[in-house]
PDB file of C-alpha atoms and ligand atoms in Angstrom:
ATOM      1  CA  MET A 261     -92.166  11.764 147.314  1.00 86.00           C
ATOM      2  CA  LEU A 262     -92.052  10.742 150.984  1.00 86.00           C
ATOM      3  CA  ALA A 263     -88.600   9.388 150.855  1.00 86.00           C
ATOM      4  CA  LEU A 264     -87.327  12.551 149.300  1.00 87.00           C
ATOM      5  CA  ARG A 265     -89.208  14.585 151.956  1.00 91.00           C
ATOM      6  CA  LEU A 266     -91.154  16.327 149.175  1.00 89.00           C
ATOM      7  CA  THR A 267     -94.430  15.735 150.858  1.00 89.00           C
ATOM      8  CA  ARG A 268     -95.916  14.820 154.256  1.00 91.00           C
ATOM      9  CA  PHE A 269     -99.470  14.102 155.329  1.00 89.00           C
ATOM     10  CA  GLU A 270    -101.578  13.259 158.343  1.00 91.00           C
ATOM     11  CA  HIS A 271    -103.775  10.545 156.871  1.00 90.00           C
ATOM     12  CA  LEU A 272    -103.067   7.769 154.377  1.00 88.00           C
ATOM     13  CA  VAL A 273    -105.853   6.013 152.475  1.00 91.00           C
ATOM     14  CA  ASP A 274    -104.656   2.540 151.448  1.00 94.00           C
ATOM     15  CA  LEU A 275    -106.336   1.310 148.278  1.00 96.00           C
ATOM     16  CA  ASN A 276    -104.470  -2.023 148.168  1.00 94.00           C
ATOM     17  CA  HIS A 277    -107.483  -4.157 149.303  1.00 93.00           C
ATOM     18  CA  VAL A 278    -110.060  -2.460 147.013  1.00 95.00           C
ATOM     19  CA  SER A 279    -109.927  -5.364 144.565  1.00 91.00           C
ATOM     20  CA  GLU A 280    -112.458  -3.958 142.102  1.00 94.00           C
ATOM     21  CA  LEU A 281    -109.902  -1.208 141.197  1.00 98.00           C
ATOM     22  CA  SER A 282    -107.481  -3.724 139.707  1.00 96.00           C
ATOM     23  CA  SER A 283    -109.369  -5.139 136.757  1.00 97.00           C
ATOM     24  CA  VAL A 284    -108.178  -4.908 133.131  1.00 97.00           C
ATOM     25  CA  GLU A 285    -111.157  -5.268 130.732  1.00 97.00           C
ATOM     26  CA  ARG A 286    -112.151  -4.691 127.161  1.00 97.00           C
ATOM     27  CA  ASP A 287    -115.248  -2.526 126.674  1.00 96.00           C
ATOM     28  CA  ASN A 288    -115.803  -2.674 122.863  1.00 93.00           C
ATOM     29  CA  GLY A 289    -113.262  -0.203 121.465  1.00 96.00           C
ATOM     30  CA  THR A 290    -111.768   0.702 124.816  1.00 98.00           C
ATOM     31  CA  LEU A 291    -109.345  -0.943 127.190  1.00 98.00           C
ATOM     32  CA  VAL A 292    -110.379  -0.182 130.740  1.00 98.00           C
ATOM     33  CA  VAL A 293    -107.554  -0.372 133.175  1.00 98.00           C
ATOM     34  CA  GLY A 294    -108.390  -0.181 136.892  1.00 98.00           C
ATOM     35  CA  ALA A 295    -106.349   2.429 138.737  1.00 98.00           C
ATOM     36  CA  MET A 296    -104.857  -0.145 141.131  1.00 98.00           C
ATOM     37  CA  ALA A 297    -103.686  -2.509 138.348  1.00 98.00           C
ATOM     38  CA  ARG A 298     -99.973  -3.140 138.976  1.00 97.00           C
ATOM     39  CA  GLN A 299     -97.724  -1.898 136.212  1.00 98.00           C
ATOM     40  CA  CYS A 300     -96.078  -5.318 136.073  1.00 97.00           C
ATOM     41  CA  SER A 301     -99.489  -6.987 135.535  1.00 96.00           C
ATOM     42  CA  ILE A 302    -100.105  -5.048 132.380  1.00 96.00           C
ATOM     43  CA  GLU A 303     -96.980  -5.911 130.461  1.00 91.00           C
ATOM     44  CA  ARG A 304     -97.937  -9.463 129.558  1.00 88.00           C
ATOM     45  CA  ASN A 305    -101.699  -9.154 130.123  1.00 95.00           C
ATOM     46  CA  GLU A 306    -103.450 -10.617 127.083  1.00 96.00           C
ATOM     47  CA  VAL A 307    -106.357  -8.127 127.095  1.00 97.00           C
ATOM     48  CA  ALA A 308    -103.932  -5.204 127.437  1.00 97.00           C
ATOM     49  CA  GLN A 309    -102.113  -6.202 124.257  1.00 97.00           C
ATOM     50  CA  ALA A 310    -104.902  -4.403 122.423  1.00 98.00           C
ATOM     51  CA  VAL A 311    -103.033  -1.138 123.389  1.00 98.00           C
ATOM     52  CA  PRO A 312     -99.417  -1.874 122.286  1.00 98.00           C
ATOM     53  CA  LEU A 313     -98.190   1.541 123.303  1.00 98.00           C
ATOM     54  CA  LEU A 314     -99.288   0.811 126.893  1.00 98.00           C
ATOM     55  CA  THR A 315     -97.637  -2.659 127.162  1.00 98.00           C
ATOM     56  CA  ARG A 316     -94.521  -1.417 125.503  1.00 98.00           C
ATOM     57  CA  ALA A 317     -94.212   1.550 127.890  1.00 98.00           C
ATOM     58  CA  ILE A 318     -94.178  -0.643 131.061  1.00 98.00           C
ATOM     59  CA  PRO A 319     -90.597  -2.035 130.802  1.00 97.00           C
ATOM     60  CA  LEU A 320     -89.234   1.471 130.602  1.00 97.00           C
ATOM     61  CA  ILE A 321     -90.632   2.385 134.004  1.00 98.00           C
ATOM     62  CA  GLY A 322     -87.928   2.258 136.651  1.00 97.00           C
ATOM     63  CA  HIS A 323     -86.886  -1.264 137.691  1.00 96.00           C
ATOM     64  CA  PHE A 324     -88.946  -4.434 138.083  1.00 96.00           C
ATOM     65  CA  GLN A 325     -89.261  -3.812 141.845  1.00 96.00           C
ATOM     66  CA  ILE A 326     -90.897  -0.478 141.101  1.00 97.00           C
ATOM     67  CA  ARG A 327     -93.244  -2.016 138.532  1.00 97.00           C
ATOM     68  CA  ASN A 328     -94.231  -4.818 140.906  1.00 97.00           C
ATOM     69  CA  ARG A 329     -95.564  -2.263 143.325  1.00 96.00           C
ATOM     70  CA  GLY A 330     -96.345   0.717 141.211  1.00 97.00           C
ATOM     71  CA  THR A 331     -99.906   1.031 139.844  1.00 98.00           C
ATOM     72  CA  VAL A 332    -101.112   2.379 136.497  1.00 98.00           C
ATOM     73  CA  GLY A 333    -103.455   4.848 138.328  1.00 98.00           C
ATOM     74  CA  GLY A 334    -100.730   5.868 140.813  1.00 98.00           C
ATOM     75  CA  SER A 335     -98.408   6.835 137.994  1.00 98.00           C
ATOM     76  CA  ILE A 336    -101.070   8.749 136.204  1.00 98.00           C
ATOM     77  CA  ALA A 337    -102.388  10.499 139.297  1.00 98.00           C
ATOM     78  CA  HIS A 338     -98.773  11.299 140.334  1.00 97.00           C
ATOM     79  CA  ALA A 339     -98.446  13.046 136.892  1.00 98.00           C
ATOM     80  CA  ASP A 340     -94.657  13.147 136.647  1.00 97.00           C
ATOM     81  CA  PRO A 341     -93.968  15.018 133.366  1.00 98.00           C
ATOM     82  CA  ALA A 342     -91.168  12.501 132.688  1.00 98.00           C
ATOM     83  CA  GLY A 343     -93.410   9.461 133.385  1.00 98.00           C
ATOM     84  CA  GLU A 344     -94.130   7.086 130.565  1.00 98.00           C
ATOM     85  CA  LEU A 345     -97.786   6.330 131.384  1.00 98.00           C
ATOM     86  CA  PRO A 346     -98.979   9.926 131.543  1.00 98.00           C
ATOM     87  CA  ALA A 347     -97.428  10.494 128.131  1.00 98.00           C
ATOM     88  CA  ILE A 348     -99.050   7.351 126.708  1.00 98.00           C
ATOM     89  CA  ALA A 349    -102.434   8.341 128.143  1.00 98.00           C
ATOM     90  CA  LEU A 350    -102.138  11.747 126.480  1.00 98.00           C
ATOM     91  CA  ALA A 351    -100.945  10.332 123.146  1.00 98.00           C
ATOM     92  CA  LEU A 352    -103.888   7.952 122.985  1.00 98.00           C
ATOM     93  CA  ASP A 353    -106.508  10.428 124.181  1.00 98.00           C
ATOM     94  CA  ALA A 354    -107.296   8.231 127.137  1.00 98.00           C
ATOM     95  CA  GLU A 355    -110.165   9.129 129.453  1.00 98.00           C
ATOM     96  CA  MET A 356    -109.803   9.212 133.237  1.00 98.00           C
ATOM     97  CA  GLU A 357    -112.733   7.837 135.170  1.00 98.00           C
ATOM     98  CA  ILE A 358    -112.864   9.805 138.416  1.00 98.00           C
ATOM     99  CA  ALA A 359    -115.281   9.048 141.292  1.00 98.00           C
ATOM    100  CA  SER A 360    -116.438  10.782 144.449  1.00 98.00           C
ATOM    101  CA  SER A 361    -119.316  10.167 146.815  1.00 97.00           C
ATOM    102  CA  GLY A 362    -121.270  12.545 144.474  1.00 97.00           C
ATOM    103  CA  GLY A 363    -120.859  10.335 141.381  1.00 98.00           C
ATOM    104  CA  THR A 364    -118.361   9.688 138.586  1.00 98.00           C
ATOM    105  CA  ARG A 365    -117.068  11.847 135.794  1.00 98.00           C
ATOM    106  CA  ARG A 366    -114.760  11.372 132.849  1.00 98.00           C
ATOM    107  CA  VAL A 367    -111.880  13.706 132.007  1.00 98.00           C
ATOM    108  CA  GLU A 368    -109.921  13.600 128.803  1.00 98.00           C
ATOM    109  CA  ALA A 369    -106.159  13.291 129.215  1.00 98.00           C
ATOM    110  CA  ARG A 370    -105.741  16.712 127.535  1.00 98.00           C
ATOM    111  CA  ASP A 371    -107.689  18.289 130.410  1.00 98.00           C
ATOM    112  CA  PHE A 372    -106.288  16.068 133.180  1.00 98.00           C
ATOM    113  CA  PHE A 373    -102.579  17.074 133.513  1.00 98.00           C
ATOM    114  CA  ALA A 374    -102.500  20.488 135.081  1.00 98.00           C
ATOM    115  CA  GLY A 375     -98.799  20.849 135.896  1.00 97.00           C
ATOM    116  CA  THR A 376     -95.838  19.030 137.438  1.00 96.00           C
ATOM    117  CA  TRP A 377     -97.291  16.415 139.815  1.00 96.00           C
ATOM    118  CA  THR A 378    -100.686  18.125 139.510  1.00 97.00           C
ATOM    119  CA  THR A 379    -103.919  16.904 137.983  1.00 98.00           C
ATOM    120  CA  THR A 380    -107.520  18.032 137.918  1.00 98.00           C
ATOM    121  CA  ILE A 381    -108.580  15.315 140.457  1.00 98.00           C
ATOM    122  CA  GLU A 382    -110.243  17.082 143.338  1.00 97.00           C
ATOM    123  CA  PRO A 383    -109.339  16.252 146.938  1.00 93.00           C
ATOM    124  CA  ASP A 384    -112.541  14.332 147.513  1.00 95.00           C
ATOM    125  CA  GLU A 385    -112.152  12.304 144.323  1.00 97.00           C
ATOM    126  CA  LEU A 386    -110.509   9.038 143.339  1.00 97.00           C
ATOM    127  CA  LEU A 387    -109.123   7.958 139.981  1.00 98.00           C
ATOM    128  CA  VAL A 388    -110.888   4.605 139.447  1.00 98.00           C
ATOM    129  CA  ALA A 389    -109.965   3.648 135.881  1.00 98.00           C
ATOM    130  CA  ILE A 390    -108.116   4.801 132.790  1.00 98.00           C
ATOM    131  CA  ARG A 391    -109.987   4.225 129.469  1.00 98.00           C
ATOM    132  CA  PHE A 392    -107.520   3.702 126.600  1.00 98.00           C
ATOM    133  CA  PRO A 393    -108.983   3.791 123.039  1.00 98.00           C
ATOM    134  CA  VAL A 394    -108.065   0.633 121.059  1.00 98.00           C
ATOM    135  CA  TRP A 395    -106.780   1.545 117.607  1.00 98.00           C
ATOM    136  CA  SER A 396    -107.596  -0.799 114.764  1.00 95.00           C
ATOM    137  CA  GLY A 397    -106.509  -1.095 111.129  1.00 95.00           C
ATOM    138  CA  ARG A 398    -102.985  -0.597 109.802  1.00 97.00           C
ATOM    139  CA  CYS A 399    -101.398   0.881 112.913  1.00 98.00           C
ATOM    140  CA  GLY A 400     -97.901   1.191 114.278  1.00 98.00           C
ATOM    141  CA  PHE A 401     -96.673   2.376 117.679  1.00 98.00           C
ATOM    142  CA  ALA A 402     -93.382   3.209 119.292  1.00 98.00           C
ATOM    143  CA  ILE A 403     -92.104   4.514 122.595  1.00 98.00           C
ATOM    144  CA  ASP A 404     -88.507   5.690 122.834  1.00 98.00           C
ATOM    145  CA  GLU A 405     -86.536   7.694 125.322  1.00 98.00           C
ATOM    146  CA  VAL A 406     -83.078   8.679 126.540  1.00 98.00           C
ATOM    147  CA  ALA A 407     -82.152   8.230 130.227  1.00 97.00           C
ATOM    148  CA  ARG A 408     -78.739   8.468 131.899  1.00 94.00           C
ATOM    149  CA  ARG A 409     -79.064   4.885 133.071  1.00 93.00           C
ATOM    150  CA  MET A 410     -81.442   2.071 132.362  1.00 90.00           C
ATOM    151  CA  GLY A 411     -84.356   2.552 134.759  1.00 91.00           C
ATOM    152  CA  ASP A 412     -83.800   6.205 135.464  1.00 94.00           C
ATOM    153  CA  PHE A 413     -86.555   8.713 134.643  1.00 96.00           C
ATOM    154  CA  ALA A 414     -86.138   9.760 130.990  1.00 97.00           C
ATOM    155  CA  LEU A 415     -84.376  13.001 130.147  1.00 98.00           C
ATOM    156  CA  THR A 416     -86.515  13.177 127.081  1.00 98.00           C
ATOM    157  CA  GLY A 417     -88.843  10.758 125.333  1.00 98.00           C
ATOM    158  CA  VAL A 418     -91.810  10.171 123.116  1.00 98.00           C
ATOM    159  CA  GLY A 419     -94.735   7.819 122.698  1.00 98.00           C
ATOM    160  CA  CYS A 420     -96.388   7.802 119.284  1.00 98.00           C
ATOM    161  CA  GLY A 421     -98.945   5.978 117.109  1.00 98.00           C
ATOM    162  CA  VAL A 422     -99.765   6.182 113.413  1.00 98.00           C
ATOM    163  CA  GLU A 423    -102.585   4.750 111.390  1.00 98.00           C
ATOM    164  CA  LEU A 424    -102.550   4.319 107.587  1.00 98.00           C
ATOM    165  CA  ASP A 425    -105.576   4.449 105.334  1.00 97.00           C
ATOM    166  CA  ASP A 426    -106.288   1.904 102.541  1.00 96.00           C
ATOM    167  CA  ALA A 427    -104.093   3.906 100.084  1.00 96.00           C
ATOM    168  CA  GLY A 428    -101.137   3.724 102.523  1.00 96.00           C
ATOM    169  CA  ALA A 429    -101.284   7.425 103.576  1.00 98.00           C
ATOM    170  CA  VAL A 430    -101.152   8.487 107.179  1.00 98.00           C
ATOM    171  CA  ARG A 431    -104.778   8.895 108.369  1.00 98.00           C
ATOM    172  CA  ARG A 432    -103.961   9.644 111.975  1.00 98.00           C
ATOM    173  CA  ALA A 433    -100.805  10.432 113.964  1.00 98.00           C
ATOM    174  CA  ALA A 434    -100.501  10.873 117.736  1.00 98.00           C
ATOM    175  CA  ILE A 435     -97.263  12.067 119.362  1.00 98.00           C
ATOM    176  CA  SER A 436     -96.714  12.847 122.985  1.00 98.00           C
ATOM    177  CA  LEU A 437     -93.442  14.059 124.507  1.00 98.00           C
ATOM    178  CA  LEU A 438     -92.230  13.309 127.995  1.00 98.00           C
ATOM    179  CA  GLY A 439     -89.707  15.209 130.043  1.00 98.00           C
ATOM    180  CA  MET A 440     -90.011  18.257 127.794  1.00 98.00           C
ATOM    181  CA  GLY A 441     -92.235  20.500 129.898  1.00 98.00           C
ATOM    182  CA  PRO A 442     -94.312  20.751 133.111  1.00 98.00           C
ATOM    183  CA  THR A 443     -96.734  18.066 131.760  1.00 98.00           C
ATOM    184  CA  PRO A 444     -96.571  15.500 128.996  1.00 98.00           C
ATOM    185  CA  LEU A 445     -97.064  17.406 125.755  1.00 98.00           C
ATOM    186  CA  ARG A 446     -98.960  16.628 122.521  1.00 98.00           C
ATOM    187  CA  ALA A 447     -97.088  17.560 119.385  1.00 98.00           C
ATOM    188  CA  ASP A 448    -100.126  18.832 117.418  1.00 98.00           C
ATOM    189  CA  ALA A 449     -98.160  20.538 114.649  1.00 98.00           C
ATOM    190  CA  ALA A 450     -95.992  17.538 113.931  1.00 98.00           C
ATOM    191  CA  GLU A 451     -99.092  15.265 113.885  1.00 98.00           C
ATOM    192  CA  ALA A 452    -100.825  17.574 111.408  1.00 98.00           C
ATOM    193  CA  ALA A 453     -97.745  17.608 109.196  1.00 98.00           C
ATOM    194  CA  LEU A 454     -97.732  13.851 108.945  1.00 98.00           C
ATOM    195  CA  VAL A 455    -101.425  13.332 108.129  1.00 98.00           C
ATOM    196  CA  GLY A 456    -101.833  12.727 104.347  1.00 98.00           C
ATOM    197  CA  THR A 457     -98.269  11.860 103.706  1.00 97.00           C
ATOM    198  CA  THR A 458     -96.960   8.298 103.106  1.00 95.00           C
ATOM    199  CA  PRO A 459     -94.378   6.475 105.212  1.00 92.00           C
ATOM    200  CA  VAL A 460     -91.934   6.755 102.311  1.00 93.00           C
ATOM    201  CA  ALA A 461     -92.529  10.413 101.472  1.00 94.00           C
ATOM    202  CA  ALA A 462     -92.918  11.705 105.053  1.00 94.00           C
ATOM    203  CA  ASP A 463     -90.200  14.096 106.132  1.00 97.00           C
ATOM    204  CA  LEU A 464     -89.659  12.695 109.612  1.00 98.00           C
ATOM    205  CA  SER A 465     -86.799  15.059 110.406  1.00 98.00           C
ATOM    206  CA  ALA A 466     -89.050  18.061 109.649  1.00 98.00           C
ATOM    207  CA  ALA A 467     -91.894  16.519 111.763  1.00 98.00           C
ATOM    208  CA  ALA A 468     -89.460  15.973 114.661  1.00 98.00           C
ATOM    209  CA  GLU A 469     -88.308  19.550 114.495  1.00 98.00           C
ATOM    210  CA  LEU A 470     -91.917  20.653 114.561  1.00 98.00           C
ATOM    211  CA  ALA A 471     -92.522  18.468 117.606  1.00 98.00           C
ATOM    212  CA  VAL A 472     -89.813  20.214 119.696  1.00 98.00           C
ATOM    213  CA  ARG A 473     -90.203  23.688 118.293  1.00 97.00           C
ATOM    214  CA  ASP A 474     -91.204  26.472 120.728  1.00 94.00           C
ATOM    215  CA  LEU A 475     -90.877  24.175 123.766  1.00 98.00           C
ATOM    216  CA  ASP A 476     -89.357  25.292 127.018  1.00 97.00           C
ATOM    217  CA  PRO A 477     -87.852  22.020 128.342  1.00 98.00           C
ATOM    218  CA  PRO A 478     -86.702  21.868 131.966  1.00 97.00           C
ATOM    219  CA  VAL A 479     -83.059  22.506 132.950  1.00 97.00           C
ATOM    220  CA  ASP A 480     -81.482  20.362 135.753  1.00 95.00           C
ATOM    221  CA  VAL A 481     -78.273  18.772 136.733  1.00 95.00           C
ATOM    222  CA  HIS A 482     -78.716  16.077 134.156  1.00 95.00           C
ATOM    223  CA  ALA A 483     -79.415  18.058 130.990  1.00 97.00           C
ATOM    224  CA  SER A 484     -79.770  21.545 129.554  1.00 98.00           C
ATOM    225  CA  ALA A 485     -82.812  22.693 127.665  1.00 98.00           C
ATOM    226  CA  ALA A 486     -80.768  22.681 124.432  1.00 98.00           C
ATOM    227  CA  TYR A 487     -79.735  19.066 125.010  1.00 98.00           C
ATOM    228  CA  ARG A 488     -83.309  17.989 125.656  1.00 98.00           C
ATOM    229  CA  THR A 489     -84.476  19.737 122.521  1.00 98.00           C
ATOM    230  CA  SER A 490     -81.751  18.380 120.314  1.00 98.00           C
ATOM    231  CA  VAL A 491     -81.882  14.761 121.584  1.00 98.00           C
ATOM    232  CA  GLY A 492     -85.706  14.981 121.850  1.00 98.00           C
ATOM    233  CA  ALA A 493     -85.963  15.709 118.121  1.00 98.00           C
ATOM    234  CA  HIS A 494     -83.823  12.719 117.272  1.00 98.00           C
ATOM    235  CA  VAL A 495     -85.892  10.442 119.550  1.00 98.00           C
ATOM    236  CA  VAL A 496     -89.125  11.636 117.928  1.00 98.00           C
ATOM    237  CA  GLU A 497     -87.690  10.930 114.460  1.00 98.00           C
ATOM    238  CA  ARG A 498     -86.525   7.414 115.507  1.00 98.00           C
ATOM    239  CA  ALA A 499     -89.920   6.603 117.071  1.00 98.00           C
ATOM    240  CA  LEU A 500     -91.916   7.893 114.101  1.00 98.00           C
ATOM    241  CA  SER A 501     -89.757   5.841 111.697  1.00 98.00           C
ATOM    242  CA  SER A 502     -90.304   2.715 113.802  1.00 98.00           C
ATOM    243  CA  ALA A 503     -94.090   3.270 114.146  1.00 98.00           C
ATOM    244  CA  LEU A 504     -94.491   3.918 110.370  1.00 98.00           C
ATOM    245  CA  GLU A 505     -92.528   0.800 109.594  1.00 97.00           C
ATOM    246  CA  GLU A 506     -94.694  -1.219 111.777  1.00 97.00           C
ATOM    247  CA  ALA A 507     -97.884   0.273 110.211  1.00 97.00           C
ATOM    248  CA  ARG A 508     -96.581  -0.532 106.736  1.00 95.00           C
ATOM    249  CA  GLY A 509     -96.063  -4.177 107.645  1.00 91.00           C
ATOM    250  CA  GLY A 510     -99.116  -4.646 109.758  1.00 58.00           C
TER     251      GLY A 510
HETATM  252  C1  FAD B 799     -87.044   4.583 142.432  1.00 74.99           C
HETATM  253  C2  FAD B 799     -88.193   4.902 141.564  1.00 74.99           C
HETATM  254  C3  FAD B 799     -88.052   4.925 140.147  1.00 74.99           C
HETATM  255  C4  FAD B 799     -89.147   5.236 139.327  1.00 74.99           C
HETATM  256  N1  FAD B 799     -88.944   5.290 137.983  1.00 74.99           N
HETATM  257  C5  FAD B 799     -89.969   5.658 137.211  1.00 74.99           C
HETATM  258  C6  FAD B 799     -89.805   5.782 135.782  1.00 74.99           C
HETATM  259  O1  FAD B 799     -88.720   5.610 135.214  1.00 74.99           O
HETATM  260  N2  FAD B 799     -90.877   6.123 135.046  1.00 74.99           N
HETATM  261  C7  FAD B 799     -92.099   6.359 135.598  1.00 74.99           C
HETATM  262  O2  FAD B 799     -93.055   6.686 134.891  1.00 74.99           O
HETATM  263  N3  FAD B 799     -92.344   6.241 136.932  1.00 74.99           N
HETATM  264  C8  FAD B 799     -91.312   5.881 137.727  1.00 74.99           C
HETATM  265  N4  FAD B 799     -91.435   5.803 139.089  1.00 74.99           N
HETATM  266  C9  FAD B 799     -92.839   6.024 139.617  1.00 74.99           C
HETATM  267  C10 FAD B 799     -93.593   4.724 139.856  1.00 74.99           C
HETATM  268  O3  FAD B 799     -93.697   4.029 138.644  1.00 74.99           O
HETATM  269  C11 FAD B 799     -94.967   4.935 140.410  1.00 74.99           C
HETATM  270  O4  FAD B 799     -95.789   5.536 139.456  1.00 74.99           O
HETATM  271  C12 FAD B 799     -95.003   5.863 141.562  1.00 74.99           C
HETATM  272  O5  FAD B 799     -94.020   5.473 142.498  1.00 74.99           O
HETATM  273  C13 FAD B 799     -96.388   5.884 142.206  1.00 74.99           C
HETATM  274  O6  FAD B 799     -96.576   4.651 142.887  1.00 74.99           O
HETATM  275  P1  FAD B 799     -97.974   4.051 143.265  1.00 74.99           P
HETATM  276  O7  FAD B 799     -98.670   3.583 142.074  1.00 74.99           O
HETATM  277  O8  FAD B 799     -97.795   3.161 144.415  1.00 74.99           O
HETATM  278  O9  FAD B 799     -98.833   5.327 143.735  1.00 74.99           O
HETATM  279  P2  FAD B 799     -98.786   6.070 145.120  1.00 74.99           P
HETATM  280  O10 FAD B 799     -97.389   6.319 145.571  1.00 74.99           O
HETATM  281  O11 FAD B 799     -99.696   5.376 146.069  1.00 74.99           O
HETATM  282  O12 FAD B 799     -99.516   7.407 144.666  1.00 74.99           O
HETATM  283  C14 FAD B 799     -98.866   8.400 143.919  1.00 74.99           C
HETATM  284  C15 FAD B 799     -99.670   9.673 143.975  1.00 74.99           C
HETATM  285  O13 FAD B 799    -100.949   9.523 143.281  1.00 74.99           O
HETATM  286  C16 FAD B 799    -102.067   9.620 144.136  1.00 74.99           C
HETATM  287  N5  FAD B 799    -102.900   8.473 143.817  1.00 74.99           N
HETATM  288  C17 FAD B 799    -102.581   7.146 143.750  1.00 74.99           C
HETATM  289  N6  FAD B 799    -103.600   6.397 143.365  1.00 74.99           N
HETATM  290  C18 FAD B 799    -104.657   7.287 143.189  1.00 74.99           C
HETATM  291  C19 FAD B 799    -106.004   7.151 142.827  1.00 74.99           C
HETATM  292  N7  FAD B 799    -106.541   5.945 142.468  1.00 74.99           N
HETATM  293  N8  FAD B 799    -106.820   8.225 142.810  1.00 74.99           N
HETATM  294  C20 FAD B 799    -106.291   9.429 143.073  1.00 74.99           C
HETATM  295  N9  FAD B 799    -105.006   9.652 143.477  1.00 74.99           N
HETATM  296  C21 FAD B 799    -104.190   8.607 143.497  1.00 74.99           C
HETATM  297  C22 FAD B 799    -101.432   9.496 145.554  1.00 74.99           C
HETATM  298  O14 FAD B 799    -102.251  10.210 146.468  1.00 74.99           O
HETATM  299  C23 FAD B 799    -100.034  10.111 145.375  1.00 74.99           C
HETATM  300  O15 FAD B 799    -100.180  11.501 145.398  1.00 74.99           O
HETATM  301  C24 FAD B 799     -90.402   5.493 139.893  1.00 74.99           C
HETATM  302  C25 FAD B 799     -90.577   5.398 141.329  1.00 74.99           C
HETATM  303  C26 FAD B 799     -89.539   5.124 142.089  1.00 74.99           C
HETATM  304  C27 FAD B 799     -89.770   5.044 143.617  1.00 74.99           C
END
């Protein structure tokens, strides 16, 4: 933001030496990632493997130099609508732990992303941790995207998770789109269409169309809205197929 002269400020608060913000811990059914945990530290972190969508999203973020310095909390607080981690947080119904001198509060991802580069963190507050629910049972996950070059921000993309019940039907589906609007977006209608179907019977093409229906994707020098919608649907279909395949085998 600074390099592009998109922002300027008078004071900088450096969190680099606040070591308690970098922990990665399991709290029963939740993975608690400190806001200052480096993106690179998550990818192969043993505890973080409990949330496969998170660890699989990391290699898609920029280049390794970016991931070496970039933090999980910085990415989520920055709230780029094409960012991988905001989309993953939304797909998994993560909770943001936010602190101020007045105490702490938790905000669900659905209520956290307010617009492009905008969140509901108040000026006197700090994001201290992101709480990712750990899915158990027969689950599958996938993150997929299309970018002009490896490491570029995605033009369109999706993170998704599915869980099958004992009979092999979809019990739960979570789909979050990136690069398709001012914030990451949940595809509620597509999720609802998948619940109750089986991986074999599910009409993934129809679910993907539902996911991108009625969206108003951004238009820029890289892609038109129509391109993002068309390619976005294919990416959703591909990711759902991969997640369902994993759930069937796992
Ligand atoms: C060349 C380049 C390529 C990139 N490519 C991608 C990509 O492909 N995908 C992707 O998702 N991201 C990408 N990024 C973004 C990158 O991954 C980081 O998320 C981003 O640069 C933020 O870095 P940071 O963690 O150091 O946070 P900072 O730059 O320190 O902070 C970012 C913003 O969040 C606020 N903030 C940071 N931490 C907190 C906190 N704990 N509480 C409250 N507010 C906070 C800051 O005030 C600032 O507004 C790219 C960045 C660069 C420079």
